[in-house]
Structures are given as C-alpha cells and as structure tokens.
PDB file of C-alpha atoms in Angstrom:
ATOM      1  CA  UNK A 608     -14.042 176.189  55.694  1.00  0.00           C
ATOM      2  CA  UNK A 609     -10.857 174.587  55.950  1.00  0.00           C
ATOM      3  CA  UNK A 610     -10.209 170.927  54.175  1.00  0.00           C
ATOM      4  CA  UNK A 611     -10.350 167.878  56.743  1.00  0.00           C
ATOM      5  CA  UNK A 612      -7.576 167.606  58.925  1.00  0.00           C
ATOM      6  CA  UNK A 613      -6.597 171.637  58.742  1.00  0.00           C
ATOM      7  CA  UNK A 614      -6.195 173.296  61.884  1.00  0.00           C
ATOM      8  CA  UNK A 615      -7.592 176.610  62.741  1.00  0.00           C
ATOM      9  CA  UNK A 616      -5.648 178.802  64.889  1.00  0.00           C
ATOM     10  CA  UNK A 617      -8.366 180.799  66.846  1.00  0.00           C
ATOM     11  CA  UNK A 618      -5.087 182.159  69.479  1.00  0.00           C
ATOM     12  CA  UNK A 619      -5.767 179.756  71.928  1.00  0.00           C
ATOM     13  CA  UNK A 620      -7.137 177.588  71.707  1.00  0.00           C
ATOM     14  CA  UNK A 621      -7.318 175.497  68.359  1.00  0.00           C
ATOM     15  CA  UNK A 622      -9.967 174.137  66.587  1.00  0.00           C
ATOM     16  CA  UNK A 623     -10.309 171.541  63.470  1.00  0.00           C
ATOM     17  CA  UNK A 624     -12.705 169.472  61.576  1.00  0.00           C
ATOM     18  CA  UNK A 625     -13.555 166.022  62.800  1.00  0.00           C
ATOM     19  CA  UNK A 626     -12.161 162.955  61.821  1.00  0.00           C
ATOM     20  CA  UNK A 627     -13.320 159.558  62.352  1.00  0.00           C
ATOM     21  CA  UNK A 628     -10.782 158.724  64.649  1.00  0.00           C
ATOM     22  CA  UNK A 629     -12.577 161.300  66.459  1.00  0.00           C
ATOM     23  CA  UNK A 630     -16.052 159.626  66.874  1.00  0.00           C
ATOM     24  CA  UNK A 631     -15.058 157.565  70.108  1.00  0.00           C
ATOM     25  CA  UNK A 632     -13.735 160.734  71.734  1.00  0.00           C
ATOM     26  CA  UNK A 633     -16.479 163.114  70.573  1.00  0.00           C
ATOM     27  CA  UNK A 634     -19.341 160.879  72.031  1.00  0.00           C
ATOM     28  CA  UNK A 635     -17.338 160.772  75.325  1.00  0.00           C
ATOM     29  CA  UNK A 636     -16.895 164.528  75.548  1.00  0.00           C
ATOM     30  CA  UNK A 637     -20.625 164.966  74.856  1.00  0.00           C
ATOM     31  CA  UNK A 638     -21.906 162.230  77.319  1.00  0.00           C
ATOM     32  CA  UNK A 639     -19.843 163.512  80.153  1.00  0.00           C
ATOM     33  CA  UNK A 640     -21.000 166.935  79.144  1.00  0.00           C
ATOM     34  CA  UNK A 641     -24.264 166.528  79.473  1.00  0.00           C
ATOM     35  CA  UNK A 642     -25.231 163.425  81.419  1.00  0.00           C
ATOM     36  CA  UNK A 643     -26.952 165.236  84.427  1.00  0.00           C
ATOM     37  CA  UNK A 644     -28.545 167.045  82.332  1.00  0.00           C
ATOM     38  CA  UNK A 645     -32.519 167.166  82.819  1.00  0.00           C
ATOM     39  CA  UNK A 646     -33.112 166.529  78.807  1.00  0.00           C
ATOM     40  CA  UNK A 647     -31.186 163.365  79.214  1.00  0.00           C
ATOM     41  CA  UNK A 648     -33.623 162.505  82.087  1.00  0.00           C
ATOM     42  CA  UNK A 649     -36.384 163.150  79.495  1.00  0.00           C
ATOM     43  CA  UNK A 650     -35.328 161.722  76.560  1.00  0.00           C
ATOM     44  CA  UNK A 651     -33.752 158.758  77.640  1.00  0.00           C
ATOM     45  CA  UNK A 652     -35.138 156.092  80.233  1.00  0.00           C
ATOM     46  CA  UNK A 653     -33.066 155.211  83.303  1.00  0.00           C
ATOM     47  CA  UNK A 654     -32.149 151.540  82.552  1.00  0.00           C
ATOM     48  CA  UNK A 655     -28.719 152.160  80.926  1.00  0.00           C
ATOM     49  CA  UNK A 656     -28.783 155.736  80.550  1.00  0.00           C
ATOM     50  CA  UNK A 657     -25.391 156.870  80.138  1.00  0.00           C
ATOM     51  CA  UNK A 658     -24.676 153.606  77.423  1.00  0.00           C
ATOM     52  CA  UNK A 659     -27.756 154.970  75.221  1.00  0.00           C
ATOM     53  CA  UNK A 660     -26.223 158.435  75.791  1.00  0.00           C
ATOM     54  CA  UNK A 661     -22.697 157.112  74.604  1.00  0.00           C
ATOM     55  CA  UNK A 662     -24.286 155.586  71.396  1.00  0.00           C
ATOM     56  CA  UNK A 663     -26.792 158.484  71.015  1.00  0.00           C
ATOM     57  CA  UNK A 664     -23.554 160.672  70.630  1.00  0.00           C
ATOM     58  CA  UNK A 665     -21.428 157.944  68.919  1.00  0.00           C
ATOM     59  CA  UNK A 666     -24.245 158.024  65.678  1.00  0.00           C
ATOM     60  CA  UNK A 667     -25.884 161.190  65.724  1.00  0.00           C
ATOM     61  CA  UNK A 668     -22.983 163.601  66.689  1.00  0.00           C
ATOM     62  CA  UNK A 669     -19.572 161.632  66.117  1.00  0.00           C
ATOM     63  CA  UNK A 670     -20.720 158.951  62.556  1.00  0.00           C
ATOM     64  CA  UNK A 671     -23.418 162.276  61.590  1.00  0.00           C
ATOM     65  CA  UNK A 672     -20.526 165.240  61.727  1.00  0.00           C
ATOM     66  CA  UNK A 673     -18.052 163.099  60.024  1.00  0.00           C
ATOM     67  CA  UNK A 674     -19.515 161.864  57.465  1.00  0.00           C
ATOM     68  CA  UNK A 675     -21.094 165.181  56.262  1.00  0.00           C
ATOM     69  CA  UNK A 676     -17.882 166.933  57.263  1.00  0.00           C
ATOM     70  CA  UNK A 677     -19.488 168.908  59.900  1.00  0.00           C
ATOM     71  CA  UNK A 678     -18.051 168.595  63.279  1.00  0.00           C
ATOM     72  CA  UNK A 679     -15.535 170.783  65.086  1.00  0.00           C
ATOM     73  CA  UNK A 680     -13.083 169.970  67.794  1.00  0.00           C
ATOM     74  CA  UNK A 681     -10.475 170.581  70.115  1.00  0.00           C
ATOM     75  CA  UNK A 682      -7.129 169.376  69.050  1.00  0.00           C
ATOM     76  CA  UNK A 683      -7.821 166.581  72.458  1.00  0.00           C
ATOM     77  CA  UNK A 684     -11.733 166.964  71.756  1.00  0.00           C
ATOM     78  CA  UNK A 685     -12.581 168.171  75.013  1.00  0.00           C
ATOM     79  CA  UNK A 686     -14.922 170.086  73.151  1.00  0.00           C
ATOM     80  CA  UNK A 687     -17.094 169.162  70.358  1.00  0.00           C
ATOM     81  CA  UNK A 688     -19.148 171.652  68.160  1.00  0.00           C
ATOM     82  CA  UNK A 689     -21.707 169.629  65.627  1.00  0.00           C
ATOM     83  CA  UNK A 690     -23.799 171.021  62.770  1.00  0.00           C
ATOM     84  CA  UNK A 691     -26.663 169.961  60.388  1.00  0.00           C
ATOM     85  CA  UNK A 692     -25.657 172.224  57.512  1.00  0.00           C
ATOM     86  CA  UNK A 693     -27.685 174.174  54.609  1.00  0.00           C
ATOM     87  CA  UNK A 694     -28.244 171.340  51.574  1.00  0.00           C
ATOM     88  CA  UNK A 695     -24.915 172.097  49.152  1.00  0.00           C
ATOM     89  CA  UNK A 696     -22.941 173.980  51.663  1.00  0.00           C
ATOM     90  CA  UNK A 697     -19.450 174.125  50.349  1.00  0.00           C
ATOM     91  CA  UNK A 698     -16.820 171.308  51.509  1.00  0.00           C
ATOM     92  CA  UNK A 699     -19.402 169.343  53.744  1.00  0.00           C
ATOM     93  CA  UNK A 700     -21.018 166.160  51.773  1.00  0.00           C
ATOM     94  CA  UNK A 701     -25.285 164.878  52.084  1.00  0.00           C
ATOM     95  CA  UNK A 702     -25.840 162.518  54.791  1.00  0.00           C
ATOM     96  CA  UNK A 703     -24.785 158.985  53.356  1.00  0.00           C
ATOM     97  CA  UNK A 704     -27.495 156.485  53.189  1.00  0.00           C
ATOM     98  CA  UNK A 705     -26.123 153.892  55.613  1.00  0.00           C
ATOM     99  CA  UNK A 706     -25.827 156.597  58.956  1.00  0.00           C
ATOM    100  CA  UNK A 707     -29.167 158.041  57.665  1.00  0.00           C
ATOM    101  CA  UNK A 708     -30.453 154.226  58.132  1.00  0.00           C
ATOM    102  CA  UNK A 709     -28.883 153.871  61.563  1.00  0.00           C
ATOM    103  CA  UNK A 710     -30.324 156.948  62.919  1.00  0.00           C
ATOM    104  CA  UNK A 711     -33.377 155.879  62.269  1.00  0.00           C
ATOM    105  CA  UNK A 712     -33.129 153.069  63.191  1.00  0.00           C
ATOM    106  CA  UNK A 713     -31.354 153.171  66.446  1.00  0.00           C
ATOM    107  CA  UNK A 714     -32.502 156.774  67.962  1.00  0.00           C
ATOM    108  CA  UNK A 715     -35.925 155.611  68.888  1.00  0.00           C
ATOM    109  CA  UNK A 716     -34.754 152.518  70.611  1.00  0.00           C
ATOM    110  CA  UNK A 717     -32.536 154.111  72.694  1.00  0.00           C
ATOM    111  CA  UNK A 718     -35.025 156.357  73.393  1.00  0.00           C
ATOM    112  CA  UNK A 719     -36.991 153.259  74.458  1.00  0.00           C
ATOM    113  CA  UNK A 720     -40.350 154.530  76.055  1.00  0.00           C
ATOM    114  CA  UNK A 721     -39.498 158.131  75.722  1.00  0.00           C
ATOM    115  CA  UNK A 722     -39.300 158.087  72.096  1.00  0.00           C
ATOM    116  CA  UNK A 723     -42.592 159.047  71.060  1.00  0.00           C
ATOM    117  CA  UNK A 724     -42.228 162.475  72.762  1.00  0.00           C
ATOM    118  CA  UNK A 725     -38.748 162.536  71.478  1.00  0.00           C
ATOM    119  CA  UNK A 726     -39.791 162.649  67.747  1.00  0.00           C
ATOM    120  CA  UNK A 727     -42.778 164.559  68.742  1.00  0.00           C
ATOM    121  CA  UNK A 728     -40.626 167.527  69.743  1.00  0.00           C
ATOM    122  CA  UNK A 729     -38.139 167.174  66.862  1.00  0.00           C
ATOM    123  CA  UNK A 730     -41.059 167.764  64.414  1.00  0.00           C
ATOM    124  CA  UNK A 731     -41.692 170.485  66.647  1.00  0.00           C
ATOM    125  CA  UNK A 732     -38.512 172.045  66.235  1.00  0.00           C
ATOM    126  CA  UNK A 733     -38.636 171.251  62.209  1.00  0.00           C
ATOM    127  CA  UNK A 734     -41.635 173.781  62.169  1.00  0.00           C
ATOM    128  CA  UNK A 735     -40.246 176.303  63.572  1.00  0.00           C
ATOM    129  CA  UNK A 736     -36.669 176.313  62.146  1.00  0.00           C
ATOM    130  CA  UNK A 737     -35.619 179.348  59.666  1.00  0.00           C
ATOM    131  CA  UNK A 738     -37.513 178.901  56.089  1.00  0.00           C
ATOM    132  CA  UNK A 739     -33.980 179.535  54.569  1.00  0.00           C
ATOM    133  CA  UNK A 740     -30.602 177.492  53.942  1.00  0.00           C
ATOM    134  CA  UNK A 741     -29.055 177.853  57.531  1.00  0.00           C
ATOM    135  CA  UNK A 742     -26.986 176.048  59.823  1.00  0.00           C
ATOM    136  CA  UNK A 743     -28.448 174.066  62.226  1.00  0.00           C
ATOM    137  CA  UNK A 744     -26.439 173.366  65.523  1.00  0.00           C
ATOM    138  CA  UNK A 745     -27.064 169.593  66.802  1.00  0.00           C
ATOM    139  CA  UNK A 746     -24.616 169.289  69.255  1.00  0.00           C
ATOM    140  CA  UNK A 747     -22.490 171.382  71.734  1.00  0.00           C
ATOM    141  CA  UNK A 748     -20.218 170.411  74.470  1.00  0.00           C
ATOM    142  CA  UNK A 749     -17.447 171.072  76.970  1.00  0.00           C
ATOM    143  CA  UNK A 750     -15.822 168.235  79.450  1.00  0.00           C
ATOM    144  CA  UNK A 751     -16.543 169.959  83.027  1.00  0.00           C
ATOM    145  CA  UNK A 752     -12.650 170.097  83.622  1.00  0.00           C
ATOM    146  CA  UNK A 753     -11.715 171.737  80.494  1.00  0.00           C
ATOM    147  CA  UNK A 754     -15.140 174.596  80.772  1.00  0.00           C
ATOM    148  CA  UNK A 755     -14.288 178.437  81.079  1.00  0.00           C
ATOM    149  CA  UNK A 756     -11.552 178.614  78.478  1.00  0.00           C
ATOM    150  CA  UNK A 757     -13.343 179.458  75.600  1.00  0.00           C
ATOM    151  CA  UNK A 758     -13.407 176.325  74.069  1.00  0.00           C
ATOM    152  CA  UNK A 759     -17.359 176.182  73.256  1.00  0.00           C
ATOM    153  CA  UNK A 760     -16.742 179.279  71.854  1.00  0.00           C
ATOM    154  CA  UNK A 761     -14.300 178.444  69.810  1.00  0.00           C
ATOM    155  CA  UNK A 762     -15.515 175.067  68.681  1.00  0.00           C
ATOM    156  CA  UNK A 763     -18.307 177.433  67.345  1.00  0.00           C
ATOM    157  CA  UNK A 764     -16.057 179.756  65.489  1.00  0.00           C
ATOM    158  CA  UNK A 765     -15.576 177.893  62.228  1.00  0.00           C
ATOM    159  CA  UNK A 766     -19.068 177.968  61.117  1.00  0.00           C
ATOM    160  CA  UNK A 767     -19.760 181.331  62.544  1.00  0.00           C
ATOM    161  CA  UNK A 768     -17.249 182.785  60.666  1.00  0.00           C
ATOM    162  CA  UNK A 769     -18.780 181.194  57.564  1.00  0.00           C
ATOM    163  CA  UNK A 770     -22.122 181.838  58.124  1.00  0.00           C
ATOM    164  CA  UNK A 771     -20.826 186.110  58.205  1.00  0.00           C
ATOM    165  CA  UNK A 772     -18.829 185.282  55.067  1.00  0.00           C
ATOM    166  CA  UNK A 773     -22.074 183.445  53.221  1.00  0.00           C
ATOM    167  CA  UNK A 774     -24.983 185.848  54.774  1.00  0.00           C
ATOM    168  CA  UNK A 775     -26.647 182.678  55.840  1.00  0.00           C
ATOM    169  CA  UNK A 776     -28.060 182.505  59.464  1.00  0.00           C
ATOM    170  CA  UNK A 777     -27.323 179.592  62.297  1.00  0.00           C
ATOM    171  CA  UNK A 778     -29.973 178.560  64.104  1.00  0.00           C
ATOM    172  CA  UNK A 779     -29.991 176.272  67.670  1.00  0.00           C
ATOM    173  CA  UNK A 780     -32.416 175.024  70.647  1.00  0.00           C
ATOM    174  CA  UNK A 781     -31.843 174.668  73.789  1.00  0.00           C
ATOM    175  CA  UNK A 782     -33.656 173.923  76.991  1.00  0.00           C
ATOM    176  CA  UNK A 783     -31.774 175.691  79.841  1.00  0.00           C
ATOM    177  CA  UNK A 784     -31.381 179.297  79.971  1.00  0.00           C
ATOM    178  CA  UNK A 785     -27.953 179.143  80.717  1.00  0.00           C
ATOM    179  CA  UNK A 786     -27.783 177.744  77.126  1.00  0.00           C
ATOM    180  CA  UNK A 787     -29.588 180.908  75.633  1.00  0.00           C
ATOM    181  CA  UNK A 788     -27.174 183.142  77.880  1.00  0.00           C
ATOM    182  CA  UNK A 789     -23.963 181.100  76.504  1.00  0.00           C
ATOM    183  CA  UNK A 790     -24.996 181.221  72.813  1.00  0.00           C
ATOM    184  CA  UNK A 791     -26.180 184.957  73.606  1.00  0.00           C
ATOM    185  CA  UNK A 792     -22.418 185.511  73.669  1.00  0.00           C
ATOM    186  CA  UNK A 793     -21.915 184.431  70.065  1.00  0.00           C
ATOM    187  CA  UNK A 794     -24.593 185.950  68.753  1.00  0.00           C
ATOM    188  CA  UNK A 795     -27.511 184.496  68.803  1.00  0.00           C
ATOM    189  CA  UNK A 796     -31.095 185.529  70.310  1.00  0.00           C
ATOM    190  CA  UNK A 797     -34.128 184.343  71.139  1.00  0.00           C
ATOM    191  CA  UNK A 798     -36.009 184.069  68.282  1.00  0.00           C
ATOM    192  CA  UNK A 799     -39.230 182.190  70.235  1.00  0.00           C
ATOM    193  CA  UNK A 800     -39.784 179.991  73.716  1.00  0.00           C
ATOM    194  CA  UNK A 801     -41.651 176.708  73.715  1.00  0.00           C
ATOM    195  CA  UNK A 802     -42.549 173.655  75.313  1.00  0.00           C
ATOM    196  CA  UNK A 803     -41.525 170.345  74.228  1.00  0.00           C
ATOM    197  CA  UNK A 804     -44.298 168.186  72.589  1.00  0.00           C
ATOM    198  CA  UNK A 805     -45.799 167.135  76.174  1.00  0.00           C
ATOM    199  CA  UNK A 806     -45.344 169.626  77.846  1.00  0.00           C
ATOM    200  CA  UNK A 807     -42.479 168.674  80.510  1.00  0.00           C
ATOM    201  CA  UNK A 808     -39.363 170.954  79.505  1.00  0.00           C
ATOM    202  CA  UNK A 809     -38.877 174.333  78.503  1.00  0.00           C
ATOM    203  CA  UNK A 810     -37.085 175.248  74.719  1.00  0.00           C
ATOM    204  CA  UNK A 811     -35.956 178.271  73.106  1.00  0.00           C
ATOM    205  CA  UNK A 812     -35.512 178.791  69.895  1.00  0.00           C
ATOM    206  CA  UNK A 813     -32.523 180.925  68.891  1.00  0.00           C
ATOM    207  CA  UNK A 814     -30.917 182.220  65.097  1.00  0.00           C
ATOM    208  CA  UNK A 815     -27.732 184.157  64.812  1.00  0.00           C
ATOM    209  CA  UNK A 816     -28.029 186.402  61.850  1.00  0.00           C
ATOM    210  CA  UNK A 817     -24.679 186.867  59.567  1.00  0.00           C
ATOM    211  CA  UNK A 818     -22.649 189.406  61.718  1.00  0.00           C
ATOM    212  CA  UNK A 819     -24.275 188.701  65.093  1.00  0.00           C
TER     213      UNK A 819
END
C-alpha cells in the first residue's frame, strides 16, 4: 500500500488513502449513500435518523479508517471504501484507544432502541468471519450522482490488489443482493446467507480469495 497522502492512478479514476481532513466528507458520502437504505431503517430509530447516520459514519468509517490508515477515497470522496484490516498488516496502525472508547460508547446510543439487535447481529457476523488474518470491509459507498463510473470499484482496488500480493482473503456482508451482485464483480462470492439476529433482514456472507 501506498504511504498516506499517495495517489493511486487506477486510469480513471483515482484513488488515495484517507486523511483526516477527509472524515467530514467521507461520513457525508456514506450517509447520502445509503440513507434509504432498509438497514438504516433497522438499525437506527426514526427520531433523527440521518444525524445518527452522519455521526455513525463520522466515528466508525471516517475517525476508524484514519486512524488505522485504512480508508480509500476519491480524490473529491464521492466514494469511500473502508476496511477493518488483518492485526499487523503492513502500513495501517491498531485501533487507538480513544476511537476504540468512542465507538463503544456512542454506537449503541445512536442505535437507541435498536441497539440490542444491532450488537446481536455483529456477534453474529464475528462467528462467521474467516478463521484467518483477512480484510474485513466495513464500509462502501458511492454518492447517487457520481454511481456507474467505477468508482466503488476502484475505491476497492487498493486493498484488493494487496490482498493478491499477500495471499490473504477479504471478506464483507451485505444485506441486499444487489450488494452480493456488485462485489460479485470484484471477486467475491457467497460464502453463506443469514438472517440478522431477529430475524427481520436478510445477510450474506461473502470472501474474495487472493486472485478472485
């Protein structure tokens, strides 16, 4: 991976690691990505909904990415590519203490009511994760006007490219099948379907292999 502040010429268009001066512009991306979306509906309650989405992005895609070095973007971060990555991975950094805090401390109550279900489903997902150092996907987004350019893709690229250089796998869930056919095109498949911890959405779980 390339050091903070490189860019990565993919042809067009470009991608590069996030920055802090990023974090405002990466949780707007994200919440007008995704704010009809029916998780949002089930994760978050309806008083304020797109203000806990902001600051849901803001901490645990934007402060998150950054400060473990990462998060991809476009050069105007129309689209945002975020990662939890294998423990060591080379030029990203362990989750400092104080974000680790305010994730936990902060996700649940802007999950208000929902959040029981919420971490119910994330321990879920923890089960059923790959056993071995992989990449974990967190967060993925396009702003609607700036979609069917190939900028998810190549907000993706960077780690892709690293997981075929390493022989380590990348892993994601998602709960719309239009998300399994989009990461489908990268390389991933369906490694197992599920329901979330009560019941109310569908999930898939998918893993890219090195060289998918």
């Amino acid at each position: 991976m390339s050091e903070p502040g490189t860019t990565i010429r993919l042809g067009t268009p470009s991608v590069r690691r996030a920055e802090q001066r990023d974090v405002p512009r990466i949780a707007a991306t994200l919440t007008v990505a995704l704010a009809d979306s029916r998780w949002v509906r089930w994760a978050l309650p309806e008083d304020g909904r797109v203000q806990r989405l902001t600051r849901w992005h803001e901490l645990d895609a934007g402060h998150r990415a950054v400060a473990t070095g990462s998060g991809w973007v476009t050069e105007d971060v129309t689209a945002v590519a975020t990662w939890e990555p294998p423990p060591g991975a080379e030029g990203t950094t362990p989750l400092p203490g104080d974000v680790r805090a305010a994730l936990a401390r902060e996700l649940p109550y802007l999950s208000g009511p929902h959040a029981a279900r919420v971490a119910a489903t994330a321990e879920l997902l923890a089960a059923a994760r790959p056993a071995g150092p992989h990449w974990w996907l967190t967060h993925l987004g396009t702003r609607p006007s700036s979609r069917r350019r190939g900028l998810g893709t190549a907000v993706l690229r960077p780690v892709l490219d690293r997981c075929d250089a390493d022989g380590v796998p990348a892993a994601a869930a998602v709960h719309t099948w239009a998300g399994v056919r989009f990461l489908r095109r990268s390389g991933f498949e369906v490694d197992r379907a599920a329901r979330t911890a009560d019941d109310e959405l569908p999930l898939w779980l998918l893993v890219r292999r090195p060289g998918g």
